[in-house]
Structure formats: structure tokens, C-alpha cells
Amino acid sequence: MKFFVDTADVKEIRELNDLGLLDGVTTNPSLILKSGGNITEVTREICSIVEGPVSAEVVATEYKEMMREAEVLSRIADNICIKVPLTLDGLKACKAITGDGRKVNVTLCFSATQALLAAKAGATFISPFIGRIDDMGVDGMELIGEIKMIYDNYNFDTEILAASIRTVNHVKQAAMIGAHVATVPPATLKALVKHPLTDKGLEAFLSDWAKTGQKIG
Ligand code: G3P
């Protein structure tokens, strides 16, 4: 499973990238707002830190303007992946942009049929929003399973990018179902390593080691 970080916080991205944990980054208008920076400058900096795809989202809702924005965003760096919403205009833009050999992440996916359309439009990634479906009192993870089954049935190349991930358990479940990518907020990504028995075990080893009075090397 590939890990993308779902943030536009350059400091967090740098730290996680230095750990060797990042395969890419996803941003969206809300995350750009949170970063407090200018979309072009922030995205350019992120693209210079991470080698993998960096999703940058168009904000136009009409095809022609989407294509213009996609062109502007694409010029930021070679590893830009254009993010478009799951609308008819977004799907049309997806088809045209991927037809030019560029990567597209189709976002705001809440149903399996939407995901089917995105795959038919040649999407590189489909982003089902797990947490927001959970918020409605429905199990968001079921959608990942449905999309996986449909994509496997027809051998679609589109990668399932589990998004709106909120918990460690979301990451585990998405990996068990076989989502290709999880885009995870920085804090949740770091929480994946945590286990109380690891901390306890390490403490005991270090305490015993201190009693030996030895030094390695
Ligand atoms: O990956 C999409 C994500 O940024 C949305 O997450 O927590 O706002 O539903 P959330």
C-alpha cells in the first residue's frame, strides 16, 4: 500500500518525507486555506520535497475553466497530479487530461457508480471519502470493498486512494480490502507506529542494557 499524506503543511511533509514514509501528497482547497500560503508557492515547495505525485485541485466547476486551471497547476512541477471533482465536467476534464499523459485524481467520491465512471474516464486515482461516509452513519469502508470488486471485475488501472481517513483502523481496513493508496493526515500517519507494548518492551530492554555496563562499538 502506498502512503500519501493529506496536508499542505510543508513542515509536516518534510518531516514525514525524511522518515522515508511518503509516496505522495494530496492537497485540497481547505488544506491550502489551513496552510495559510499561496497555492502556487505552497504546491511548488511540496513538489520539490516529495518525488511522488502531489495532488493539486482545480476549483472551477465548468470544463473549459477546469482545463485552464489544470494547465496552470501542471506547470508548477512534473509530479503534479490534477485533482478534479466527481461531476460530469470533472469527468470530461479527467478524460482530456489523462489523454495528454498526465495524472488525475478524481475526488469527492461517495458511491461505487461514481467510481466506475471515474475509471471509465481514465482516472489515475479515485478518492472515496471514508470518514465523511462514516459521519453519515454508514460504513465508509464498504464503499472501498465495492469499488475494489468492480475494478477487479474489469481490470481497471485506476488506483483506489482511500481518502478522508481519520483513524489508524481506517488505514488497516483499507489495506485489508486492498486499496492501493491511503491518504492520511500527518498525526494519523505517525500514530500507525504506536503500540504500548513496543514502548514497554523497549523500556525494559534499555533498562537491562544499562545494567550490563556495556557499550556497542
Ligand atoms: O482526503 C480528503 C480529505 O482531505 C478530507 O478529509 O477529514 O475533511 O473528511 P476530511
XYZ file of N, CA and C and ligand atoms in Angstrom:
661
model
N 0.844 -1.205 0.000
C 0.000 0.000 0.000
C 0.877 1.252 0.000
N 0.506 2.185 -0.866
C 1.255 3.449 -0.870
C 0.647 4.395 0.164
N 1.510 5.200 0.771
C 1.044 6.214 1.719
C 1.230 7.601 1.129
N 0.124 8.335 1.035
C 0.195 9.757 0.723
C -0.137 10.482 2.022
N 0.379 11.700 2.180
C -0.031 12.482 3.348
C -1.026 13.526 2.873
N -2.086 13.680 3.662
C -3.201 14.558 3.288
C -3.039 15.885 4.025
N -2.194 16.739 3.493
C -1.916 18.021 4.129
C -1.210 18.951 3.147
N -1.239 20.256 3.455
C -0.417 21.206 2.692
C 0.571 21.862 3.647
N 0.788 21.222 4.789
C 1.730 21.738 5.787
C 3.144 21.266 5.416
N 3.930 22.206 4.902
C 5.246 21.875 4.350
C 6.173 21.264 5.411
N 6.072 21.767 6.632
C 6.947 21.272 7.710
C 6.649 19.783 7.993
N 5.366 19.465 8.075
C 4.957 18.069 8.316
C 5.398 17.177 7.153
N 5.232 17.678 5.931
C 5.577 16.897 4.739
C 7.073 16.598 4.734
N 7.868 17.631 5.064
C 9.328 17.451 5.089
C 9.714 16.383 6.118
N 9.112 16.477 7.289
C 9.441 15.536 8.372
C 9.091 14.090 7.964
N 7.904 13.886 7.416
C 7.483 12.533 7.038
C 8.285 12.017 5.855
N 8.628 12.916 4.939
C 9.419 12.500 3.785
C 10.813 12.055 4.226
N 11.381 12.791 5.212
C 12.703 12.429 5.733
C 12.692 11.046 6.387
N 11.532 10.648 6.899
C 11.423 9.319 7.506
C 11.340 8.225 6.439
N 11.159 8.640 5.193
C 11.062 7.660 4.093
C 9.680 7.045 3.986
N 8.680 7.721 4.560
C 7.338 7.128 4.601
C 6.397 7.593 3.494
N 6.831 8.562 2.715
C 5.868 9.159 1.789
C 6.003 8.724 0.337
N 4.845 8.346 -0.241
C 4.801 8.033 -1.675
C 4.134 9.152 -2.459
N 3.591 10.137 -1.754
C 2.911 11.240 -2.434
C 2.197 12.126 -1.436
N 1.528 13.142 -1.968
C 0.824 14.125 -1.130
C -0.517 14.443 -1.787
N -1.545 14.658 -0.972
C -2.800 15.191 -1.508
C -3.115 16.502 -0.803
N -3.536 17.472 -1.601
C -3.988 18.745 -1.022
C -5.403 18.987 -1.544
N -6.068 19.937 -0.964
C -7.370 20.385 -1.468
C -7.542 21.844 -1.035
N -8.572 22.540 -1.518
C -8.712 23.958 -1.174
C -8.755 24.212 0.328
N -9.385 23.319 1.082
C -9.468 23.515 2.543
C -8.077 23.393 3.180
N -7.267 22.468 2.670
C -5.916 22.291 3.230
C -5.006 23.456 2.851
N -5.212 24.013 1.649
C -4.437 25.201 1.248
C -4.799 26.360 2.171
N -6.095 26.514 2.454
C -6.543 27.574 3.372
C -5.861 27.406 4.725
N -5.862 26.164 5.224
C -5.261 25.862 6.534
C -3.762 26.185 6.554
N -3.090 25.969 5.413
C -1.642 26.206 5.363
C -1.328 27.702 5.456
N -2.299 28.541 5.077
C -2.104 29.990 5.122
C -1.260 30.514 3.971
N -0.874 29.633 3.040
C 0.010 30.065 1.950
C -0.705 30.229 0.619
N 0.058 30.675 -0.369
C -0.433 30.831 -1.732
C -0.358 29.472 -2.438
N -1.422 29.088 -3.151
C -1.492 27.725 -3.732
C -0.273 27.392 -4.603
N 0.151 28.342 -5.434
C 1.264 28.052 -6.345
C 2.554 27.859 -5.557
N 2.797 28.773 -4.619
C 4.055 28.687 -3.853
C 4.094 27.444 -2.969
N 2.984 27.188 -2.256
C 2.947 26.021 -1.360
C 3.103 24.734 -2.168
N 2.356 24.652 -3.283
C 2.401 23.421 -4.078
C 3.787 23.211 -4.678
N 4.412 24.312 -5.127
C 5.760 24.197 -5.702
C 6.734 23.661 -4.651
N 6.618 24.169 -3.443
C 7.533 23.717 -2.388
C 7.304 22.229 -2.073
N 6.021 21.834 -2.001
C 5.714 20.421 -1.712
C 6.304 19.529 -2.812
N 6.124 19.946 -4.061
C 6.626 19.156 -5.197
C 8.150 19.031 -5.177
N 8.832 20.009 -4.574
C 10.293 19.937 -4.526
C 10.759 19.005 -3.395
N 9.873 18.716 -2.444
C 10.247 17.851 -1.311
C 9.980 16.378 -1.638
N 8.804 16.131 -2.228
C 8.354 14.745 -2.440
C 8.485 14.364 -3.915
N 9.014 13.152 -4.144
C 9.186 12.698 -5.534
C 7.883 12.255 -6.186
N 7.006 11.651 -5.377
C 5.766 11.064 -5.913
C 4.740 12.114 -6.286
N 3.557 11.644 -6.717
C 2.514 12.571 -7.156
C 1.993 13.491 -6.056
N 1.808 14.744 -6.406
C 1.266 15.744 -5.480
C -0.056 16.231 -6.093
N -1.160 15.880 -5.447
C -2.466 16.272 -5.980
C -2.760 17.727 -5.677
N -3.082 18.483 -6.729
C -3.471 19.887 -6.596
C -4.830 20.035 -7.280
N -5.775 20.637 -6.576
C -7.167 20.600 -7.028
C -7.597 21.846 -7.798
N -8.306 21.614 -8.911
C -8.920 22.744 -9.620
C -10.114 23.205 -8.793
N -10.464 24.489 -8.949
C -11.623 24.988 -8.205
C -12.756 25.416 -9.142
N -12.480 25.375 -10.444
C -13.540 25.689 -11.409
C -14.536 24.542 -11.437
N -15.774 24.848 -11.823
C -16.786 23.791 -11.901
C -17.195 23.531 -13.352
N -16.662 24.320 -14.255
C -17.032 24.199 -15.668
C -15.791 23.739 -16.450
N -16.007 22.808 -17.411
C -14.931 22.109 -18.108
C -13.797 23.003 -18.610
N -14.173 24.055 -19.379
C -13.126 24.878 -20.013
C -12.227 25.536 -18.988
N -12.837 26.056 -17.931
C -12.062 26.735 -16.889
C -11.256 25.711 -16.081
N -11.832 24.530 -15.909
C -11.083 23.449 -15.237
C -9.798 23.145 -16.009
N -9.943 23.067 -17.340
C -8.797 22.747 -18.187
C -7.734 23.848 -18.112
N -8.202 25.102 -18.027
C -7.248 26.216 -17.920
C -6.492 26.123 -16.589
N -7.252 25.881 -15.519
C -6.608 25.762 -14.201
C -5.656 24.553 -14.156
N -6.082 23.461 -14.801
C -5.241 22.257 -14.825
C -3.909 22.562 -15.509
N -3.985 23.362 -16.570
C -2.790 23.747 -17.320
C -1.847 24.553 -16.418
N -2.412 25.505 -15.687
C -1.612 26.356 -14.786
C -0.975 25.493 -13.692
N -1.777 24.619 -13.082
C -1.257 23.773 -11.993
C -0.188 22.807 -12.518
N -0.401 22.269 -13.709
C 0.564 21.311 -14.292
C 1.937 21.929 -14.480
N 1.944 23.249 -14.736
C 3.227 23.919 -14.995
C 4.061 24.066 -13.714
N 3.454 23.835 -12.551
C 4.189 24.019 -11.287
C 5.356 23.039 -11.185
N 5.098 21.782 -11.527
C 6.162 20.758 -11.432
C 5.733 19.510 -12.196
N 6.710 18.646 -12.477
C 6.414 17.426 -13.242
C 5.586 16.422 -12.450
N 5.678 16.493 -11.112
C 4.965 15.487 -10.309
C 3.576 15.944 -9.847
N 3.053 16.980 -10.479
C 1.678 17.410 -10.167
C 0.679 16.379 -10.687
N -0.298 16.066 -9.842
C -1.431 15.236 -10.244
C -2.657 16.138 -10.114
N -3.385 16.319 -11.194
C -4.528 17.238 -11.174
C -5.723 16.565 -10.498
N -6.295 17.297 -9.537
C -7.452 16.759 -8.821
C -8.709 17.446 -9.353
N -9.689 16.632 -9.749
C -10.953 17.192 -10.252
C -12.109 16.577 -9.461
N -13.207 17.338 -9.325
C -14.356 16.798 -8.589
C -15.148 15.796 -9.418
N -15.886 14.930 -8.713
C -16.651 13.902 -9.409
C -17.990 14.469 -9.917
N -17.861 15.247 -11.012
C -19.024 15.826 -11.695
C -18.855 15.486 -13.174
N -19.872 15.758 -13.975
C -19.748 15.463 -15.409
C -18.612 16.277 -16.030
N -18.518 17.562 -15.646
C -17.423 18.381 -16.166
C -16.073 17.861 -15.662
N -16.046 17.425 -14.424
C -14.806 16.879 -13.853
C -14.371 15.618 -14.595
N -15.330 14.769 -14.937
C -15.008 13.524 -15.656
C -14.510 13.820 -17.074
N -15.142 14.837 -17.686
C -14.715 15.221 -19.039
C -13.279 15.749 -18.988
N -13.010 16.561 -17.975
C -11.647 17.090 -17.797
C -10.670 15.948 -17.523
N -11.104 14.983 -16.720
C -10.250 13.824 -16.394
C -9.833 13.105 -17.673
N -10.799 12.846 -18.524
C -10.538 12.142 -19.788
C -9.508 12.918 -20.627
N -9.720 14.239 -20.723
C -8.830 15.060 -21.557
C -7.423 15.143 -20.957
N -7.333 15.314 -19.641
C -6.007 15.494 -19.006
C -5.218 14.184 -19.029
N -5.887 13.070 -18.713
C -5.160 11.790 -18.750
C -4.806 11.419 -20.195
N -5.656 11.866 -21.128
C -5.372 11.634 -22.556
C -4.081 12.312 -22.983
N -3.731 13.392 -22.276
C -2.466 14.106 -22.548
C -1.297 13.467 -21.803
N -1.563 12.356 -21.125
C -0.493 11.636 -20.422
C -0.216 12.161 -19.025
N -1.155 12.986 -18.500
C -0.941 13.484 -17.136
C -1.800 12.722 -16.143
N -1.416 12.819 -14.856
C -2.138 12.078 -13.813
C -3.342 12.885 -13.311
N -4.442 12.160 -13.030
C -5.637 12.814 -12.479
C -6.161 12.018 -11.283
N -6.487 12.761 -10.234
C -7.122 12.198 -9.044
C -8.561 12.715 -9.024
N -9.530 11.800 -9.162
C -10.934 12.224 -9.128
C -11.416 12.145 -7.685
N -11.840 13.302 -7.166
C -12.100 13.415 -5.733
C -13.591 13.550 -5.428
N -13.910 13.490 -4.134
C -15.301 13.612 -3.651
C -16.157 12.459 -4.177
N -15.618 11.235 -4.071
C -16.349 10.040 -4.496
C -17.084 9.444 -3.298
N -18.394 9.247 -3.466
C -19.212 8.707 -2.383
C -20.044 7.502 -2.812
N -19.848 7.030 -4.052
C -20.591 5.831 -4.470
C -19.768 5.020 -5.458
N -20.119 3.723 -5.546
C -19.390 2.809 -6.432
C -19.623 3.164 -7.902
N -20.818 3.651 -8.219
C -21.078 4.002 -9.622
C -20.284 5.252 -10.016
N -20.104 6.164 -9.078
C -19.242 7.325 -9.366
C -17.824 6.829 -9.668
N -17.366 5.859 -8.877
C -16.008 5.320 -9.068
C -15.887 4.615 -10.414
N -16.969 3.952 -10.823
C -16.970 3.268 -12.127
C -16.806 4.311 -13.251
N -17.535 5.411 -13.129
C -17.433 6.474 -14.138
C -16.014 7.047 -14.187
N -15.417 7.252 -13.011
C -14.063 7.819 -12.958
C -13.067 6.893 -13.664
N -13.221 5.582 -13.439
C -12.315 4.623 -14.087
C -12.503 4.669 -15.601
N -13.767 4.765 -16.031
C -14.036 4.849 -17.481
C -13.481 6.131 -18.084
N -13.368 7.174 -17.250
C -12.798 8.445 -17.721
C -11.270 8.428 -17.659
N -10.701 7.284 -17.265
C -9.240 7.127 -17.285
C -8.523 7.672 -16.067
N -9.252 7.860 -14.960
C -8.637 8.422 -13.749
C -7.410 7.606 -13.315
N -6.397 8.308 -12.863
C -5.228 7.633 -12.290
C -5.586 7.145 -10.886
N -6.276 8.008 -10.146
C -6.710 7.684 -8.777
C -8.185 8.038 -8.612
N -8.887 7.223 -7.826
C -10.241 7.588 -7.388
C -10.180 7.753 -5.868
N -10.772 8.853 -5.392
C -10.707 9.138 -3.946
C -12.064 9.003 -3.258
N -12.381 7.802 -2.752
C -13.583 7.649 -1.933
C -13.334 8.223 -0.533
N -14.293 9.004 -0.029
C -14.140 9.712 1.247
C -14.733 8.888 2.404
N -13.905 8.060 2.981
C -14.345 7.142 4.034
C -14.969 7.850 5.243
N -14.211 8.780 5.827
C -14.646 9.423 7.072
C -15.968 10.166 6.917
N -16.138 10.816 5.781
C -17.370 11.604 5.595
C -18.583 10.692 5.422
N -18.359 9.460 4.908
C -19.475 8.499 4.822
C -19.779 7.981 6.231
N -18.726 7.686 6.993
C -18.924 7.279 8.395
C -19.724 8.338 9.157
N -19.422 9.611 8.859
C -20.127 10.723 9.532
C -21.641 10.659 9.319
N -22.056 10.030 8.192
C -23.494 9.933 7.885
C -24.125 8.709 8.562
N -23.317 7.966 9.324
C -23.848 6.783 9.998
C -23.826 5.546 9.114
N -23.041 5.602 8.025
C -22.913 4.459 7.111
C -21.441 4.047 7.125
N -21.169 2.740 6.927
C -19.785 2.271 6.966
C -19.058 2.626 5.660
N -18.193 3.631 5.732
C -17.460 4.098 4.557
C -16.583 3.021 3.948
N -16.142 2.092 4.776
C -15.217 1.068 4.282
C -15.891 0.125 3.289
N -17.229 -0.009 3.406
C -17.950 -0.867 2.454
C -17.771 -0.357 1.025
N -17.688 0.954 0.894
C -17.505 1.539 -0.444
C -16.161 1.120 -1.048
N -15.134 1.059 -0.214
C -13.815 0.629 -0.724
C -13.927 -0.797 -1.281
N -14.636 -1.661 -0.547
C -14.816 -3.052 -0.984
C -15.578 -3.128 -2.304
N -16.624 -2.316 -2.427
C -17.436 -2.332 -3.659
C -16.596 -1.872 -4.864
N -15.837 -0.804 -4.652
C -15.023 -0.282 -5.768
C -13.958 -1.307 -6.161
N -13.363 -1.926 -5.137
C -12.315 -2.928 -5.402
C -12.885 -4.054 -6.277
N -14.094 -4.508 -5.904
C -14.704 -5.616 -6.651
C -14.968 -5.204 -8.114
N -15.509 -4.018 -8.285
C -15.832 -3.554 -9.647
C -14.555 -3.364 -10.469
N -13.546 -2.751 -9.875
C -12.302 -2.511 -10.631
C -11.626 -3.840 -10.981
N -11.670 -4.791 -10.038
C -11.063 -6.105 -10.312
C -11.841 -6.826 -11.417
N -13.175 -6.690 -11.394
C -14.015 -7.371 -12.411
C -13.615 -6.986 -13.826
N -13.214 -5.717 -13.978
C -12.952 -5.213 -15.334
C -11.487 -4.825 -15.563
N -10.639 -5.205 -14.594
C -9.198 -4.902 -14.712
C -8.911 -3.432 -14.992
N -9.633 -2.545 -14.334
C -9.339 -1.116 -14.485
C -7.975 -0.813 -13.854
N -7.243 0.111 -14.460
C -5.929 0.500 -13.921
C -6.047 1.557 -12.828
N -7.199 2.204 -12.726
C -7.394 3.273 -11.735
C -7.090 2.755 -10.330
N -6.279 3.520 -9.589
C -5.915 3.101 -8.235
C -6.904 3.669 -7.217
N -7.280 2.832 -6.271
C -8.198 3.264 -5.201
C -7.377 3.973 -4.136
N -7.708 5.244 -3.942
C -6.975 6.094 -2.994
C -7.943 6.390 -1.836
N -7.834 5.630 -0.778
C -8.748 5.817 0.364
C -8.480 7.179 0.992
N -9.513 8.035 0.993
C -9.349 9.411 1.473
C -10.312 9.685 2.622
N -10.180 10.886 3.195
C -10.957 11.255 4.383
C -10.744 10.187 5.460
N -9.496 9.802 5.588
C -9.093 8.813 6.596
C -8.929 9.550 7.920
N -9.490 8.997 8.956
C -9.435 9.689 10.253
C -8.733 8.876 11.326
N -8.650 7.546 11.153
C -8.136 6.693 12.231
C -7.136 5.661 11.707
N -6.386 5.113 12.671
C -5.460 4.015 12.370
C -6.254 2.821 11.824
N -7.428 2.599 12.396
C -8.258 1.482 11.953
C -8.708 1.654 10.496
N -8.984 2.891 10.093
C -9.321 3.140 8.683
C -8.190 2.648 7.784
N -6.949 2.949 8.167
C -5.791 2.552 7.344
C -5.713 1.027 7.279
N -5.889 0.387 8.442
C -5.812 -1.081 8.486
C -6.890 -1.710 7.601
N -8.120 -1.243 7.764
C -9.229 -1.810 6.985
C -9.029 -1.595 5.480
N -8.591 -0.401 5.119
C -8.388 -0.107 3.689
C -7.292 -1.013 3.122
N -6.252 -1.258 3.914
C -5.162 -2.132 3.461
C -5.651 -3.574 3.339
N -6.494 -4.004 4.285
C -7.005 -5.383 4.236
C -7.883 -5.608 3.000
N -8.630 -4.580 2.640
C -9.510 -4.706 1.467
C -8.695 -4.623 0.169
N -7.553 -3.939 0.248
C -6.694 -3.873 -0.939
C -6.702 -2.531 -1.646
N -7.063 -1.451 -0.927
C -6.931 -0.113 -1.525
C -5.454 0.073 -1.884
N -5.205 0.674 -3.046
C -3.810 0.821 -3.496
C -3.066 1.878 -2.688
N -3.802 2.915 -2.282
C -3.199 4.067 -1.604
C -4.102 4.488 -0.450
N -3.484 4.994 0.614
C -4.267 5.688 1.647
C -3.671 7.073 1.777
N -4.523 8.095 1.739
C -4.008 9.429 2.034
C -4.433 9.770 3.452
N -3.433 10.056 4.270
C -3.621 10.050 5.716
C -3.131 11.369 6.316
N -3.904 11.952 7.254
C -3.401 13.167 7.923
C -2.107 12.846 8.680
N -1.200 13.827 8.826
C 0.101 13.574 9.453
C 0.011 12.878 10.816
N -0.884 13.341 11.676
C -0.955 12.769 13.028
C -1.353 11.292 12.983
N -2.270 10.942 12.086
C -2.710 9.539 11.977
C -1.592 8.676 11.384
N -0.858 9.254 10.445
C 0.271 8.534 9.844
C 1.310 8.191 10.919
N 1.596 9.163 11.793
C 2.575 8.913 12.856
C 2.013 7.945 13.903
N 0.686 7.970 14.102
C 0.062 7.099 15.109
C 0.123 5.626 14.703
N 0.365 5.353 13.400
C 0.416 3.958 12.936
C 1.526 3.169 13.632
N 2.572 3.867 14.073
C 3.726 3.173 14.667
C 3.504 2.838 16.144
N 2.513 3.466 16.728
C 2.364 3.384 18.183
C 1.791 2.054 18.668
N 2.458 1.468 19.678
C 1.870 0.342 20.404
C 2.438 0.365 21.821
N 1.591 0.300 22.841
C 2.092 0.387 24.218
C 3.093 -0.719 24.561
N 2.917 -1.904 23.958
C 3.848 -2.995 24.266
C 5.220 -2.758 23.643
N 5.247 -2.014 22.541
C 6.541 -1.645 21.946
C 7.277 -0.719 22.903
N 6.560 0.278 23.427
C 7.166 1.239 24.368
C 7.639 0.516 25.634
N 6.777 -0.360 26.146
C 7.104 -1.074 27.378
C 8.306 -1.997 27.169
N 8.299 -2.705 26.052
C 9.383 -3.642 25.747
C 10.708 -2.916 25.579
N 10.660 -1.779 24.916
C 11.887 -1.012 24.677
C 12.452 -0.499 26.000
N 11.546 -0.042 26.846
C 11.963 0.472 28.167
C 12.684 -0.634 28.948
N 12.138 -1.862 28.917
C 12.742 -2.989 29.645
C 14.107 -3.349 29.051
N 14.196 -3.378 27.731
C 15.484 -3.703 27.088
C 16.542 -2.668 27.463
N 16.167 -1.399 27.431
C 17.135 -0.333 27.718
C 17.573 -0.364 29.177
N 16.637 -0.697 30.044
C 16.960 -0.755 31.466
C 17.935 -1.917 31.738
N 17.669 -3.079 31.121
C 18.565 -4.236 31.301
C 19.939 -3.954 30.685
N 19.911 -3.284 29.541
C 21.171 -2.971 28.863
C 22.038 -2.069 29.736
N 21.420 -1.100 30.381
C 22.153 -0.176 31.244
C 22.861 -0.953 32.360
N 22.195 -2.021 32.835
C 22.776 -2.818 33.937
C 23.999 -3.613 33.492
N 24.127 -3.898 32.193
C 25.301 -4.650 31.716
C 26.567 -3.770 31.765
N 26.384 -2.462 31.720
C 27.521 -1.545 31.711
C 28.281 -1.566 30.408
N 27.714 -2.232 29.390
C 28.421 -2.344 28.100
C 28.091 -1.189 27.158
N 28.885 -1.126 26.065
C 28.664 -0.142 25.030
C 28.877 -0.841 23.697
N 28.069 -0.548 22.724
C 28.265 -1.194 21.414
C 29.288 -0.374 20.615
N 30.373 -1.027 20.243
C 31.395 -0.383 19.413
C 32.361 0.471 20.221
O -8.599 13.349 1.508
C -9.699 14.178 1.616
C -9.678 14.825 2.946
O -8.836 15.927 2.968
C -10.989 15.110 3.521
O -10.872 14.727 4.823
O -11.425 14.674 7.179
O -12.111 16.644 5.761
O -13.242 14.447 5.504
P -11.978 15.153 5.874
